[in-house]
Structure formats: structure tokens, C-alpha cells
Coordinates of C-alpha atoms in Angstrom, one line a residue:
X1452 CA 97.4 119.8 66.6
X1453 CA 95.6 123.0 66.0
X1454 CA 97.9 124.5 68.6
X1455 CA 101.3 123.2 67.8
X1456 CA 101.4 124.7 64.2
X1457 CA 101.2 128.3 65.9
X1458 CA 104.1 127.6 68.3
X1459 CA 107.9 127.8 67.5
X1460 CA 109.8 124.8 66.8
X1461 CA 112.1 124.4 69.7
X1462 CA 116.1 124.6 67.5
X1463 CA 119.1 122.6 69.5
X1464 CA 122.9 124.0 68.6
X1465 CA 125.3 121.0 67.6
X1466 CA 126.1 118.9 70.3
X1467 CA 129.3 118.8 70.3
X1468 CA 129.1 122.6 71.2
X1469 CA 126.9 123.7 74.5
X1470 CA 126.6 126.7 74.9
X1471 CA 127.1 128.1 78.2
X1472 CA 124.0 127.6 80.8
X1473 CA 122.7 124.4 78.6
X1474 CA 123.5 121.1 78.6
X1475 CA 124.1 118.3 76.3
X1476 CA 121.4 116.3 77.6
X1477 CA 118.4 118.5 76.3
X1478 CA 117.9 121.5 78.2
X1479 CA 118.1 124.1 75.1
X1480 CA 114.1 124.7 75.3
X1481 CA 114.3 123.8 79.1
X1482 CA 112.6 120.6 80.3
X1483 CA 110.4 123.2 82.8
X1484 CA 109.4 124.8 79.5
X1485 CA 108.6 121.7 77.9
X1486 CA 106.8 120.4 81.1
X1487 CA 104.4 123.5 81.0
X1488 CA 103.7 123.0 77.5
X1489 CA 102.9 119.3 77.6
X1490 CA 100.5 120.1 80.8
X1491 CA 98.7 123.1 78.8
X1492 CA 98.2 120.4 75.8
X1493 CA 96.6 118.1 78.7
X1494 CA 94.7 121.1 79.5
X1495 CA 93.3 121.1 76.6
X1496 CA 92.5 117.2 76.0
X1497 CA 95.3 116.9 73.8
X1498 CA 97.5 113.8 75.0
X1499 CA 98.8 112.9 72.1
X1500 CA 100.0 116.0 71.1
X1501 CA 101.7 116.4 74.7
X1502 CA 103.3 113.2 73.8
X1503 CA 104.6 114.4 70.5
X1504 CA 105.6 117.9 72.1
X1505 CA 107.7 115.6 74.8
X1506 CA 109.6 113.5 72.5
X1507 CA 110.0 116.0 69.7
X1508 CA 112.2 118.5 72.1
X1509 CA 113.9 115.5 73.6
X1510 CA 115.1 114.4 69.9
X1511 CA 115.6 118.0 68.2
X1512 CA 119.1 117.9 68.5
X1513 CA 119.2 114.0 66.7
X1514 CA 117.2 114.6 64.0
X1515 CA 117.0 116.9 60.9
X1516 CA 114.0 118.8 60.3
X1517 CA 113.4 116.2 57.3
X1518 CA 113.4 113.5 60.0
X1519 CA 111.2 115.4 62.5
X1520 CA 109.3 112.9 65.2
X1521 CA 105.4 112.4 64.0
X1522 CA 102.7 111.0 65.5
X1523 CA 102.4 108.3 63.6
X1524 CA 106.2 107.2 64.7
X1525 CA 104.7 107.3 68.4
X1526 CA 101.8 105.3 67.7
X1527 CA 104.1 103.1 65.8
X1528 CA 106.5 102.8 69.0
X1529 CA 103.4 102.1 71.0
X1530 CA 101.6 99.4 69.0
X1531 CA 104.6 97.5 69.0
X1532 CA 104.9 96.9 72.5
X1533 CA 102.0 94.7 74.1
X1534 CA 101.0 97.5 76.9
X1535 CA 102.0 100.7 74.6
X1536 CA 104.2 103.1 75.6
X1537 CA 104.7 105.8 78.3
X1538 CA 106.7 109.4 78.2
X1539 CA 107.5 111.4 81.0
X1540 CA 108.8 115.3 81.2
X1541 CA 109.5 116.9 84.7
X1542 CA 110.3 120.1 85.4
X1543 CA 111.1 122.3 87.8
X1544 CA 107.7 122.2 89.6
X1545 CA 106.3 119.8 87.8
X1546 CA 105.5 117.5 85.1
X1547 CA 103.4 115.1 82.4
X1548 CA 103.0 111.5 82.1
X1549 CA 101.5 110.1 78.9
X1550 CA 100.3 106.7 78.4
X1551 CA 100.1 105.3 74.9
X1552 CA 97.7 102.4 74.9
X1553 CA 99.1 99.3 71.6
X1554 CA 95.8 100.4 70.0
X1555 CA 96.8 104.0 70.0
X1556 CA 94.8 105.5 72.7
X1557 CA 96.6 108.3 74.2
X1558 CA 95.9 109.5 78.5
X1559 CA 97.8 111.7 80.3
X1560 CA 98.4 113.1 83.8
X1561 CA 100.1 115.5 85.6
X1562 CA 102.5 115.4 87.9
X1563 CA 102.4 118.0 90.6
X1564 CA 105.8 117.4 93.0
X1565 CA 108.8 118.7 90.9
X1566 CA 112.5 117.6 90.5
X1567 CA 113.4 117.9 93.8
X1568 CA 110.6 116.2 95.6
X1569 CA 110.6 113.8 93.5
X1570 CA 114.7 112.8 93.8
X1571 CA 114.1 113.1 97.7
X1572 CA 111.3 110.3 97.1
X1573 CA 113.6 108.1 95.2
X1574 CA 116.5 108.7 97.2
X1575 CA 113.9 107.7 100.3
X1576 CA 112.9 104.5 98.4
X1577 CA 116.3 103.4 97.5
X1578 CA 117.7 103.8 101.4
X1579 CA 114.5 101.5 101.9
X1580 CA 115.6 99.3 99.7
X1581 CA 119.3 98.8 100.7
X1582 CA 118.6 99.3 104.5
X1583 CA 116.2 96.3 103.7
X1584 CA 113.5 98.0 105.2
X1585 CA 111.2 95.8 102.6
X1586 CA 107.5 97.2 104.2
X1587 CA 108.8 100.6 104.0
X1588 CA 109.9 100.4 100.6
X1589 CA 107.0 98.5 98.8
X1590 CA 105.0 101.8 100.4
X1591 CA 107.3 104.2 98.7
X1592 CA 108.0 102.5 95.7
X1593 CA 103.5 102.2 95.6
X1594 CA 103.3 105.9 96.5
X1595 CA 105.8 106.6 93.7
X1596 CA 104.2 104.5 91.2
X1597 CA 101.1 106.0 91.9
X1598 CA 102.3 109.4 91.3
X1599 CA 103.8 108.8 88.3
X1600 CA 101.6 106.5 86.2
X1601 CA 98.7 107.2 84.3
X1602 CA 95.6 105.5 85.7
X1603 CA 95.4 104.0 82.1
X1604 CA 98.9 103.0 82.5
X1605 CA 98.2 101.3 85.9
X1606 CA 94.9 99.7 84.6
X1607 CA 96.7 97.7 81.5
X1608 CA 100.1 97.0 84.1
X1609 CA 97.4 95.5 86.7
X1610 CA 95.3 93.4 84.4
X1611 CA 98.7 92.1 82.9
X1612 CA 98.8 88.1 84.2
X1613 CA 101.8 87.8 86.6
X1614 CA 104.6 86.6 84.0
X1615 CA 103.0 87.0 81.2
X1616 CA 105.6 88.9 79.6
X1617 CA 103.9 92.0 79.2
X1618 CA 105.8 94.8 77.2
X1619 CA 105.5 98.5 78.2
X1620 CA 108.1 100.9 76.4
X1621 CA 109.3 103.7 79.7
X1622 CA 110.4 107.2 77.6
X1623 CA 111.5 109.3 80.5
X1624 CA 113.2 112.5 80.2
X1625 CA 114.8 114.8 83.2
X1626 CA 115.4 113.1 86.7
X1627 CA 113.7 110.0 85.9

């Protein structure tokens, strides 16, 4: 919190006009920018507020400053689903994951492969997949999983009974 009141709001032109070099889809700031902020909140034990840096950037350009994303609307989102709620930025080179527990217990992670790896990684799994190459793709869909989770993610999604109709809320923003 201490750090976010010292850092410049991120501002998003009306949608309906881009300007040239952005898109419409929330790259005013820069999801590589964004990425490196969330990762230096990590850094600094903040998850939460890496959370809250995450999905306020994604949502500047739907919200007025009156309507401005808090952290009490992300612990709201997350305590309404039975496993909480996770939030993903990745940029360029890399990226965060934030977990959310119901009870409001934030954990992050970050993720070291960027964009590109990671597409290649899906684009690997989903050959798997429709080659019907099931061994192969149960590894790459685990290795992917791994990477992208937060252990405190994967802890609550193990310990989930099979069909027990678990609810976890998936926020990802970029190439996910």
C-alpha cells in the first residue's frame, strides 16, 4: 500500500479511439510494465497489492476514477468463490500469478518464461491434445499448470474432493 500511493495512476484514452502503437485490449501502461510492477510488489511481500495493481490497469479504461477497483472488491470477488480467486499478468519476459484464498489470504508467484515461451507451450499442449497423444499431453498440460499456479493455488485445487464442485474465479490478462 505504502508503495502504490507514490506511483502514477496508469490513465487509458477512450476506447473507441487507440492511439496508434496501443491496443484496445489494455496495453496503454503495457502489460510488460504492469508485469514488472506486480513482481516488484511480490518482491516486496505485497501480494495483495500486486493483485490490486493487476486488475486495476486491466479495468482503467472501464471505470471512472469514482469507481476505481479496491481491495476490498478483490477480497469480495474472492470470498465468493469456494477456492478464491486467481489473477495473472504476463509480459514480455515474464509475469505474476496471484492466488486469493475465500478467507482473503493473498500468495503470489512469478512466472519466469514470457509470452512467447509460454504460447509455444500451449500451442505444444494443444497439438497433444488433438494428435491424441493423451501421455504427452497430461505432461504438458502438468508442466504448465505447474508453472502457472501458485502453490497455494494448487494446494486448495488438490485438496478439492473430485466433483465436489469447487469454485475458483481464473482473472487472466495477456496471452492467457
Amino acid at each position: 500500500k505504502h508503495m502504490q500511493q507514490h506511483i502514477p495512476r496508469p490513465t487509458a484514452p477512450p476506447l473507441a479511439a487507440p492511439a496508434p502503437g496501443g491496443s484496445i485490449i489494455g496495453e496503454w501502461l503495457g502489460l510488460h510494465t504492469v508485469a514488472l510492477w506486480a513482481r516488484a510488489l511480490l518482491e516486496l511481500d505485497e501480494p495483495l497489492a500486486a493483485a490490486l495493481t493487476i486488475e486495476r490497469t486491466q479495468s482503467a479504461s472501464l471505470r471512472t476514477r469514482a469507481d476505481e477497483l479496491t481491495e476490498e472488491d478483490l477480497l469480495a470477488w474472492a470470498s465468493s468463490m469456494d477456492l478464491g480467486l486467481i489473477t495473472w499478468v504476463l509480459g514480455a519476459d515474464g509475469g505474476v500469478a496471484v492466488h486469493i484464498s475465500q478467507s482473503g489470504v493473498a500468495r503470489g508467484r512469478t512466472i519466469d518464461p514470457g509470452r512467447r515461451s509460454l504460447g509455444e507451450a500451449i500451442r505444444r499442449l494443444r497439438r497433444a491434445a488433438l494428435e491424441g497423444q493423451t501421455e504427452r499431453h497430461q505432461i504438458l498440460g502438468a508442466q504448465l499448470r505447474d508453472e502457472l499456479l501458485p502453490p497455494s493455488a494448487l494446494k486448495a485445487l488438490e485438496a478439492a474432493p473430485p466433483g465436489a464442485g469447487k469454485r475458483i474465479l481464473f482473472i487472466p490478462h495477456g496471452p492467457l
